[in-house]
Amino acid sequence: MGYSDIKFLNDSRFLVTGAAGFIGSNLVETILRLGYRVRGIDNFSTGKRENIEVFFQNSNFEFMEGDIRDFDMCMKACKGIDYVLHQAAWGSVPRSIEMPLLYEEINIKGTLNMMEAARQNNVKKFVYASSSSVYGDEPNLPKKEGIEGNLLSPYALTKRTNEEYSKLYKEIYNLDTYGLRYFNVFGKRQDPEGPYAAVIPKFIKLLLNNERPIINGDGRQSRDFTYIENVIEANLKACKASHEAAGQAFNIAYGKREYLIDVYHELCNLLGKNIEPIFGPERLGDIKHSHADISKAKELLGYNPDWDFGKGIRAAIEWYKENL
C-alpha cells in the first residue's frame, strides 16, 4: 500500500513543475524525504513561496523561478532529468470561463512546451496532471476512461487537449507519457483563500472563524474527494509504469463519492461547530456528480489508494488548525 516501497536509482532526478503549488509542493516534500534529487520550477502565479521555503536548505533541492510558457526555460528545467511530474497549470472551471485565452496559453502551450522539452532531453517518464473535468456531461457513474461526454469549460478542454498531445508523443516520439485525471484533491497546503478556492479548505477556514460558508446549489452534488497522499502515490507509481501503459490517462481518486452537504456536516461535527450554511446559485460549468472507476489505474499503474475520505479529512483538519 502507498509508495514507501517504491524504489528508484539512487541518483534519480525529478522535475516538479508548479512546485510551489498545493500538489507540487507535496510531491517535492515526499521525493526529498525518500532521498532523491528534485528540481522545482514555478512562476508563483498561483503557487506560494512559503510552500517551498522549507526545502531550500535541502542540498537535494534545486529551484528555478520560471514560466512554462517560455520554451527555453522548459529546456533548462528538463536538462539531466529522469522523471517529469508536470503539475503546473491554472485550475478552476469558473475562472477558465472568464479567461479562456490565458488557459490556452498556460495549460495547453505550457504543457506542450514541457512535453517537447522532455522529449528533447530524453526524459524517461513524463507524468502530468489531467482532470476529472474531461468527463464533461457524461452522466454515467462511475466515470470510466474512454467514456467521456461533451466538455463544459475551457479548463476541461485544456486537459483533454493535453491528453491528446500525450497520446501523440507516445505514438510519434516514443515518449512515455501518463495522464492522471485527478478527482477533487484535498489536503495540507491547499489554499483556502480567494474566489476560486477549493471547497474543503474554504469550508474549514470559514468554520474555524465561525463564519457561514456558501454552498453552490443544493449541496446534493457529489464528488470523489481524494486525499493528497493518494495523488503522490499515483505520480510515483506512474514513474515506474510500463512502456505499454504510456500514452494513456488514468482516473486518480479513492473510488467513492461524498455528497457536499454530508461533507459540510462532517466538517461541522469534527470541528465542533453548529453553523448553518448559505445556499447560493449553482456554478456555471460544474459537473453535478463525480465518482471514479479506478480499476484501470490499479491494473496498469499498481495504484492502490489507502487514504479514504474520513482518514484524509481528519489529517487535513489537523494541518489547517496548526497553520491557519
mmCIF file of C-alpha atoms in Angstrom:
data_model
loop_
_atom_site.group_PDB
_atom_site.id
_atom_site.type_symbol
_atom_site.label_atom_id
_atom_site.label_comp_id
_atom_site.label_asym_id
_atom_site.label_seq_id
_atom_site.Cartn_x
_atom_site.Cartn_y
_atom_site.Cartn_z
ATOM 1 C CA MET A 1 0.000 0.000 0.000
ATOM 2 C CA GLY A 2 1.112 3.561 -0.571
ATOM 3 C CA TYR A 3 4.506 4.449 -2.009
ATOM 4 C CA SER A 4 7.035 3.699 0.746
ATOM 5 C CA ASP A 5 8.251 0.581 -1.068
ATOM 6 C CA ILE A 6 8.800 2.307 -4.450
ATOM 7 C CA LYS A 7 12.494 2.429 -5.297
ATOM 8 C CA PHE A 8 14.376 4.407 -7.944
ATOM 9 C CA LEU A 9 18.085 4.508 -8.766
ATOM 10 C CA ASN A 10 19.963 6.468 -6.077
ATOM 11 C CA ASP A 11 20.958 9.283 -8.437
ATOM 12 C CA SER A 12 17.458 9.689 -9.958
ATOM 13 C CA ARG A 13 16.433 13.269 -10.645
ATOM 14 C CA PHE A 14 12.855 14.508 -10.656
ATOM 15 C CA LEU A 15 11.479 17.737 -12.084
ATOM 16 C CA VAL A 16 8.287 19.016 -10.453
ATOM 17 C CA THR A 17 6.594 21.840 -12.337
ATOM 18 C CA GLY A 18 4.253 24.001 -10.293
ATOM 19 C CA ALA A 19 6.498 23.095 -7.362
ATOM 20 C CA ALA A 20 5.176 25.891 -5.134
ATOM 21 C CA GLY A 21 1.561 24.841 -5.592
ATOM 22 C CA PHE A 22 -0.564 22.580 -3.434
ATOM 23 C CA ILE A 23 0.094 19.271 -5.223
ATOM 24 C CA GLY A 24 3.578 20.225 -6.452
ATOM 25 C CA SER A 25 4.927 21.137 -3.006
ATOM 26 C CA ASN A 26 3.607 17.888 -1.535
ATOM 27 C CA LEU A 27 5.356 15.929 -4.292
ATOM 28 C CA VAL A 28 8.616 17.810 -3.678
ATOM 29 C CA GLU A 29 8.409 17.113 0.050
ATOM 30 C CA THR A 30 7.824 13.389 -0.423
ATOM 31 C CA ILE A 31 10.515 12.834 -3.066
ATOM 32 C CA LEU A 32 13.093 14.674 -0.947
ATOM 33 C CA ARG A 33 12.067 12.599 2.067
ATOM 34 C CA LEU A 34 12.630 9.446 0.005
ATOM 35 C CA GLY A 35 16.181 10.667 -0.649
ATOM 36 C CA TYR A 36 16.085 11.624 -4.331
ATOM 37 C CA ARG A 37 17.043 14.858 -6.060
ATOM 38 C CA VAL A 38 14.346 17.314 -7.068
ATOM 39 C CA ARG A 39 14.360 20.363 -9.293
ATOM 40 C CA GLY A 40 11.304 22.576 -8.931
ATOM 41 C CA ILE A 41 10.022 25.253 -11.265
ATOM 42 C CA ASP A 42 7.282 27.794 -10.571
ATOM 43 C CA ASN A 43 6.468 31.387 -11.507
ATOM 44 C CA PHE A 44 4.360 31.981 -8.360
ATOM 45 C CA SER A 45 1.272 32.961 -10.362
ATOM 46 C CA THR A 46 -0.776 30.628 -8.185
ATOM 47 C CA GLY A 47 1.903 28.820 -6.137
ATOM 48 C CA LYS A 48 3.305 30.321 -2.931
ATOM 49 C CA ARG A 49 6.936 30.752 -1.944
ATOM 50 C CA GLU A 50 6.155 29.751 1.648
ATOM 51 C CA ASN A 51 5.112 26.292 0.376
ATOM 52 C CA ILE A 52 8.695 25.513 -0.645
ATOM 53 C CA GLU A 53 10.897 27.735 1.545
ATOM 54 C CA VAL A 54 11.498 24.872 3.946
ATOM 55 C CA PHE A 55 13.121 22.850 1.114
ATOM 56 C CA PHE A 56 15.745 25.468 0.214
ATOM 57 C CA GLN A 57 18.097 24.195 2.920
ATOM 58 C CA ASN A 58 17.973 20.666 1.465
ATOM 59 C CA SER A 59 21.008 20.068 -0.783
ATOM 60 C CA ASN A 60 18.941 17.687 -2.923
ATOM 61 C CA PHE A 61 16.563 20.516 -3.887
ATOM 62 C CA GLU A 62 17.159 22.986 -6.684
ATOM 63 C CA PHE A 63 14.659 25.695 -7.592
ATOM 64 C CA MET A 64 14.157 27.676 -10.794
ATOM 65 C CA GLU A 65 11.772 30.607 -10.896
ATOM 66 C CA GLY A 66 10.328 30.469 -14.377
ATOM 67 C CA ASP A 67 7.303 30.161 -16.625
ATOM 68 C CA ILE A 68 6.358 27.068 -18.631
ATOM 69 C CA ARG A 69 5.250 29.366 -21.456
ATOM 70 C CA ASP A 70 8.975 30.043 -22.014
ATOM 71 C CA PHE A 71 10.322 27.097 -24.042
ATOM 72 C CA ASP A 72 13.982 27.892 -23.304
ATOM 73 C CA MET A 73 13.170 27.772 -19.592
ATOM 74 C CA CYS A 74 11.473 24.379 -20.073
ATOM 75 C CA MET A 75 14.580 23.082 -21.863
ATOM 76 C CA LYS A 76 16.818 24.204 -18.985
ATOM 77 C CA ALA A 77 14.431 22.697 -16.444
ATOM 78 C CA CYS A 78 14.464 19.273 -18.166
ATOM 79 C CA LYS A 79 18.246 19.067 -18.570
ATOM 80 C CA GLY A 80 19.594 15.980 -16.790
ATOM 81 C CA ILE A 81 16.134 14.961 -15.528
ATOM 82 C CA ASP A 82 14.857 11.370 -15.389
ATOM 83 C CA TYR A 83 11.221 11.933 -14.404
ATOM 84 C CA VAL A 84 8.984 14.939 -15.041
ATOM 85 C CA LEU A 85 5.968 15.406 -12.760
ATOM 86 C CA HIS A 86 4.118 18.188 -14.562
ATOM 87 C CA GLN A 87 1.661 19.873 -12.195
ATOM 88 C CA ALA A 88 1.980 23.482 -13.397
ATOM 89 C CA ALA A 89 -1.380 24.717 -14.671
ATOM 90 C CA TRP A 90 -4.143 27.113 -13.858
ATOM 91 C CA GLY A 91 -7.049 25.343 -12.196
ATOM 92 C CA SER A 92 -10.685 26.346 -11.606
ATOM 93 C CA VAL A 93 -13.558 25.789 -14.029
ATOM 94 C CA PRO A 94 -15.249 29.180 -13.315
ATOM 95 C CA ARG A 95 -12.021 31.139 -13.803
ATOM 96 C CA SER A 96 -11.367 29.389 -17.131
ATOM 97 C CA ILE A 97 -14.784 30.521 -18.352
ATOM 98 C CA GLU A 98 -13.717 34.096 -17.584
ATOM 99 C CA MET A 99 -10.184 33.794 -19.027
ATOM 100 C CA PRO A 100 -10.122 31.237 -21.876
ATOM 101 C CA LEU A 101 -7.121 32.771 -23.672
ATOM 102 C CA LEU A 102 -4.907 32.575 -20.601
ATOM 103 C CA TYR A 103 -5.871 28.930 -20.048
ATOM 104 C CA GLU A 104 -4.934 28.139 -23.644
ATOM 105 C CA GLU A 105 -1.510 29.723 -23.120
ATOM 106 C CA ILE A 106 -0.669 28.136 -19.781
ATOM 107 C CA ASN A 107 -2.402 24.767 -19.795
ATOM 108 C CA ILE A 108 -2.046 23.832 -23.468
ATOM 109 C CA LYS A 109 1.004 25.695 -24.783
ATOM 110 C CA GLY A 110 2.827 25.387 -21.460
ATOM 111 C CA THR A 111 2.224 21.643 -21.264
ATOM 112 C CA LEU A 112 3.280 21.155 -24.897
ATOM 113 C CA ASN A 113 6.470 23.114 -24.170
ATOM 114 C CA MET A 114 7.215 20.792 -21.261
ATOM 115 C CA MET A 115 6.443 17.657 -23.258
ATOM 116 C CA GLU A 116 8.707 18.749 -26.108
ATOM 117 C CA ALA A 117 11.494 19.755 -23.716
ATOM 118 C CA ALA A 118 11.190 16.355 -22.004
ATOM 119 C CA ARG A 119 11.431 14.607 -25.380
ATOM 120 C CA GLN A 120 14.488 16.605 -26.467
ATOM 121 C CA ASN A 121 16.205 15.890 -23.132
ATOM 122 C CA ASN A 122 15.491 12.138 -23.280
ATOM 123 C CA VAL A 123 13.433 12.124 -20.081
ATOM 124 C CA LYS A 124 12.386 8.583 -19.065
ATOM 125 C CA LYS A 125 8.812 9.324 -17.988
ATOM 126 C CA PHE A 126 6.529 12.344 -18.381
ATOM 127 C CA VAL A 127 3.695 12.266 -15.833
ATOM 128 C CA TYR A 128 1.186 15.112 -15.974
ATOM 129 C CA ALA A 129 -1.933 16.331 -14.205
ATOM 130 C CA SER A 130 -5.158 15.870 -16.107
ATOM 131 C CA SER A 131 -8.594 16.262 -14.534
ATOM 132 C CA SER A 132 -11.953 14.600 -13.958
ATOM 133 C CA SER A 133 -13.429 17.634 -15.751
ATOM 134 C CA VAL A 134 -12.673 15.867 -19.075
ATOM 135 C CA TYR A 135 -15.785 13.727 -18.475
ATOM 136 C CA GLY A 136 -17.982 16.770 -19.142
ATOM 137 C CA ASP A 137 -21.688 15.995 -19.261
ATOM 138 C CA GLU A 138 -21.264 12.191 -19.412
ATOM 139 C CA PRO A 139 -23.974 11.138 -16.904
ATOM 140 C CA ASN A 140 -22.982 7.561 -16.083
ATOM 141 C CA LEU A 141 -21.301 6.686 -12.790
ATOM 142 C CA PRO A 142 -18.687 5.675 -12.003
ATOM 143 C CA LYS A 143 -16.656 7.600 -14.587
ATOM 144 C CA LYS A 144 -14.621 5.266 -16.773
ATOM 145 C CA GLU A 145 -11.752 6.132 -19.087
ATOM 146 C CA GLY A 146 -12.872 6.063 -22.731
ATOM 147 C CA ILE A 147 -16.452 7.140 -21.963
ATOM 148 C CA GLU A 148 -16.344 10.947 -21.974
ATOM 149 C CA GLY A 149 -19.098 13.452 -22.715
ATOM 150 C CA ASN A 150 -19.254 16.981 -24.075
ATOM 151 C CA LEU A 151 -16.805 19.329 -22.370
ATOM 152 C CA LEU A 152 -18.304 22.049 -20.170
ATOM 153 C CA SER A 153 -15.442 24.549 -19.749
ATOM 154 C CA PRO A 154 -12.227 25.854 -21.313
ATOM 155 C CA TYR A 155 -10.359 24.273 -18.385
ATOM 156 C CA ALA A 156 -11.721 20.834 -19.301
ATOM 157 C CA LEU A 157 -10.787 21.430 -22.937
ATOM 158 C CA THR A 158 -7.183 22.242 -21.998
ATOM 159 C CA LYS A 159 -6.889 18.970 -20.073
ATOM 160 C CA ARG A 160 -8.446 16.918 -22.882
ATOM 161 C CA THR A 161 -6.002 18.558 -25.316
ATOM 162 C CA ASN A 162 -3.075 17.638 -23.027
ATOM 163 C CA GLU A 163 -4.220 14.028 -23.171
ATOM 164 C CA GLU A 164 -4.369 14.055 -26.981
ATOM 165 C CA TYR A 165 -0.858 15.506 -27.226
ATOM 166 C CA SER A 166 0.320 12.931 -24.720
ATOM 167 C CA LYS A 167 -1.018 10.136 -26.914
ATOM 168 C CA LEU A 168 0.750 11.581 -29.961
ATOM 169 C CA TYR A 169 4.038 11.979 -28.106
ATOM 170 C CA LYS A 170 3.951 8.301 -27.201
ATOM 171 C CA GLU A 171 2.997 7.198 -30.717
ATOM 172 C CA ILE A 172 5.210 9.530 -32.760
ATOM 173 C CA TYR A 173 8.167 10.266 -30.482
ATOM 174 C CA ASN A 174 8.140 7.232 -28.169
ATOM 175 C CA LEU A 175 7.992 9.441 -25.046
ATOM 176 C CA ASP A 176 6.415 7.591 -22.116
ATOM 177 C CA THR A 177 3.575 9.904 -21.045
ATOM 178 C CA TYR A 178 0.988 9.234 -18.327
ATOM 179 C CA GLY A 179 -2.046 11.419 -17.667
ATOM 180 C CA LEU A 180 -3.501 11.449 -14.164
ATOM 181 C CA ARG A 181 -7.143 12.503 -14.055
ATOM 182 C CA TYR A 182 -7.348 13.918 -10.547
ATOM 183 C CA PHE A 183 -10.715 13.889 -8.804
ATOM 184 C CA ASN A 184 -11.165 16.707 -6.247
ATOM 185 C CA VAL A 185 -7.836 16.505 -4.461
ATOM 186 C CA PHE A 186 -7.592 17.940 -0.929
ATOM 187 C CA GLY A 187 -5.045 18.082 1.873
ATOM 188 C CA LYS A 188 -2.323 20.167 3.503
ATOM 189 C CA ARG A 189 -1.198 23.388 1.795
ATOM 190 C CA GLN A 190 -4.349 23.678 -0.324
ATOM 191 C CA ASP A 191 -5.166 27.378 -0.429
ATOM 192 C CA PRO A 192 -8.429 28.366 1.328
ATOM 193 C CA GLU A 193 -8.293 31.955 0.038
ATOM 194 C CA GLY A 194 -9.820 33.674 -2.976
ATOM 195 C CA PRO A 195 -12.954 33.351 -5.083
ATOM 196 C CA TYR A 196 -11.715 30.173 -6.813
ATOM 197 C CA ALA A 197 -10.584 28.290 -3.710
ATOM 198 C CA ALA A 198 -11.463 24.602 -3.435
ATOM 199 C CA VAL A 199 -14.436 23.811 -1.269
ATOM 200 C CA ILE A 200 -12.850 21.785 1.575
ATOM 201 C CA PRO A 201 -10.144 24.279 2.657
ATOM 202 C CA LYS A 202 -12.585 27.148 2.199
ATOM 203 C CA PHE A 203 -15.206 25.474 4.411
ATOM 204 C CA ILE A 204 -12.624 24.586 7.080
ATOM 205 C CA LYS A 205 -11.278 28.128 7.273
ATOM 206 C CA LEU A 206 -14.721 29.735 7.482
ATOM 207 C CA LEU A 207 -15.906 27.278 10.124
ATOM 208 C CA LEU A 208 -12.766 27.810 12.207
ATOM 209 C CA ASN A 209 -13.572 31.538 12.049
ATOM 210 C CA ASN A 210 -17.237 30.895 12.950
ATOM 211 C CA GLU A 211 -18.410 32.200 9.567
ATOM 212 C CA ARG A 212 -21.160 30.757 7.365
ATOM 213 C CA PRO A 213 -19.875 29.077 4.177
ATOM 214 C CA ILE A 214 -21.765 29.328 0.898
ATOM 215 C CA ILE A 215 -22.719 26.045 -0.785
ATOM 216 C CA ASN A 216 -23.309 26.454 -4.509
ATOM 217 C CA GLY A 217 -26.570 24.730 -5.385
ATOM 218 C CA ASP A 218 -28.496 22.452 -3.024
ATOM 219 C CA GLY A 219 -25.498 20.525 -1.656
ATOM 220 C CA ARG A 220 -26.699 17.297 -3.266
ATOM 221 C CA GLN A 221 -23.846 17.311 -5.782
ATOM 222 C CA SER A 222 -21.334 14.541 -5.141
ATOM 223 C CA ARG A 223 -17.565 14.344 -5.508
ATOM 224 C CA ASP A 224 -14.893 11.667 -5.297
ATOM 225 C CA PHE A 225 -12.753 13.592 -2.801
ATOM 226 C CA THR A 226 -9.163 12.360 -2.997
ATOM 227 C CA TYR A 227 -6.575 12.920 -0.290
ATOM 228 C CA ILE A 228 -3.188 14.244 -1.426
ATOM 229 C CA GLU A 229 -1.284 11.122 -0.325
ATOM 230 C CA ASN A 230 -3.178 9.063 -2.920
ATOM 231 C CA VAL A 231 -2.129 11.518 -5.629
ATOM 232 C CA ILE A 232 1.525 11.305 -4.567
ATOM 233 C CA GLU A 233 1.311 7.517 -4.791
ATOM 234 C CA ALA A 234 -0.152 7.745 -8.320
ATOM 235 C CA ASN A 235 2.611 10.072 -9.547
ATOM 236 C CA LEU A 236 5.407 7.869 -8.210
ATOM 237 C CA LYS A 237 3.830 4.667 -9.491
ATOM 238 C CA ALA A 238 3.353 6.225 -12.936
ATOM 239 C CA CYS A 239 7.131 6.815 -12.969
ATOM 240 C CA LYS A 240 7.565 3.041 -12.604
ATOM 241 C CA ALA A 241 4.810 2.059 -15.053
ATOM 242 C CA SER A 242 5.391 0.001 -18.175
ATOM 243 C CA HIS A 243 6.005 1.397 -21.655
ATOM 244 C CA GLU A 244 2.783 -0.362 -22.718
ATOM 245 C CA ALA A 245 0.743 1.733 -20.253
ATOM 246 C CA ALA A 246 2.136 5.016 -21.653
ATOM 247 C CA GLY A 247 0.127 7.401 -23.818
ATOM 248 C CA GLN A 248 -2.974 6.849 -21.698
ATOM 249 C CA ALA A 249 -4.934 8.690 -18.999
ATOM 250 C CA PHE A 250 -5.939 7.215 -15.649
ATOM 251 C CA ASN A 251 -8.556 8.102 -13.056
ATOM 252 C CA ILE A 252 -6.855 9.022 -9.780
ATOM 253 C CA ALA A 253 -9.297 9.052 -6.885
ATOM 254 C CA TYR A 254 -10.301 6.937 -3.920
ATOM 255 C CA GLY A 255 -13.214 5.434 -5.819
ATOM 256 C CA LYS A 256 -16.120 6.526 -3.608
ATOM 257 C CA ARG A 257 -18.253 9.653 -3.584
ATOM 258 C CA GLU A 258 -19.452 12.030 -0.911
ATOM 259 C CA TYR A 259 -22.363 14.461 -1.132
ATOM 260 C CA LEU A 260 -21.287 18.026 -0.487
ATOM 261 C CA ILE A 261 -23.903 18.624 2.189
ATOM 262 C CA ASP A 262 -22.710 15.482 4.030
ATOM 263 C CA VAL A 263 -19.115 16.709 3.804
ATOM 264 C CA TYR A 264 -20.219 20.018 5.282
ATOM 265 C CA HIS A 265 -21.990 18.359 8.221
ATOM 266 C CA GLU A 266 -18.982 16.074 8.818
ATOM 267 C CA LEU A 267 -16.682 19.118 8.962
ATOM 268 C CA CYS A 268 -19.037 20.810 11.437
ATOM 269 C CA ASN A 269 -19.049 17.649 13.522
ATOM 270 C CA LEU A 270 -15.240 17.244 13.518
ATOM 271 C CA LEU A 271 -14.704 20.944 14.275
ATOM 272 C CA GLY A 272 -17.420 21.060 16.954
ATOM 273 C CA LYS A 273 -19.401 23.745 15.106
ATOM 274 C CA ASN A 274 -23.132 24.237 14.655
ATOM 275 C CA ILE A 275 -23.322 26.717 11.784
ATOM 276 C CA GLU A 276 -25.976 26.679 9.051
ATOM 277 C CA PRO A 277 -24.554 27.141 5.527
ATOM 278 C CA ILE A 278 -25.863 29.636 2.972
ATOM 279 C CA PHE A 279 -27.131 28.051 -0.251
ATOM 280 C CA GLY A 280 -26.147 30.003 -3.363
ATOM 281 C CA PRO A 281 -26.678 29.536 -7.106
ATOM 282 C CA GLU A 282 -25.107 26.627 -8.963
ATOM 283 C CA ARG A 283 -21.794 27.393 -10.659
ATOM 284 C CA LEU A 284 -21.570 27.547 -14.450
ATOM 285 C CA GLY A 285 -19.668 24.597 -15.926
ATOM 286 C CA ASP A 286 -19.858 22.447 -12.789
ATOM 287 C CA ILE A 287 -20.371 18.711 -13.071
ATOM 288 C CA LYS A 288 -23.220 17.522 -10.836
ATOM 289 C CA HIS A 289 -21.825 14.125 -9.835
ATOM 290 C CA SER A 290 -18.320 12.743 -9.865
ATOM 291 C CA HIS A 291 -17.258 9.231 -8.948
ATOM 292 C CA ALA A 292 -14.237 7.396 -10.388
ATOM 293 C CA ASP A 293 -13.738 3.854 -11.554
ATOM 294 C CA ILE A 294 -10.074 3.358 -10.573
ATOM 295 C CA SER A 295 -9.673 -0.204 -11.881
ATOM 296 C CA LYS A 296 -7.509 0.849 -14.852
ATOM 297 C CA ALA A 297 -5.011 2.701 -12.626
ATOM 298 C CA LYS A 298 -4.950 -0.276 -10.263
ATOM 299 C CA GLU A 299 -4.254 -2.687 -13.086
ATOM 300 C CA LEU A 300 -1.736 -0.719 -15.172
ATOM 301 C CA LEU A 301 -0.056 1.523 -12.575
ATOM 302 C CA GLY A 302 -0.364 -0.637 -9.471
ATOM 303 C CA TYR A 303 -2.275 2.232 -7.850
ATOM 304 C CA ASN A 304 -3.830 1.157 -4.558
ATOM 305 C CA PRO A 305 -5.008 4.171 -2.524
ATOM 306 C CA ASP A 306 -5.236 3.673 1.227
ATOM 307 C CA TRP A 307 -6.415 7.126 2.311
ATOM 308 C CA ASP A 308 -10.212 7.204 2.366
ATOM 309 C CA PHE A 309 -12.175 10.404 2.869
ATOM 310 C CA GLY A 310 -12.551 10.004 6.640
ATOM 311 C CA LYS A 311 -8.849 9.441 7.280
ATOM 312 C CA GLY A 312 -7.872 12.228 4.873
ATOM 313 C CA ILE A 313 -10.262 14.847 6.208
ATOM 314 C CA ARG A 314 -9.037 14.330 9.767
ATOM 315 C CA ALA A 315 -5.420 14.794 8.667
ATOM 316 C CA ALA A 316 -6.349 17.895 6.665
ATOM 317 C CA ILE A 317 -8.218 19.463 9.596
ATOM 318 C CA GLU A 318 -5.239 18.947 11.899
ATOM 319 C CA TRP A 319 -2.976 20.685 9.392
ATOM 320 C CA TYR A 320 -5.321 23.675 8.973
ATOM 321 C CA LYS A 321 -5.754 24.037 12.746
ATOM 322 C CA GLU A 322 -1.973 24.376 13.086
ATOM 323 C CA ASN A 323 -1.335 26.512 10.014
ATOM 324 C CA LEU A 324 -4.271 28.904 9.555
#
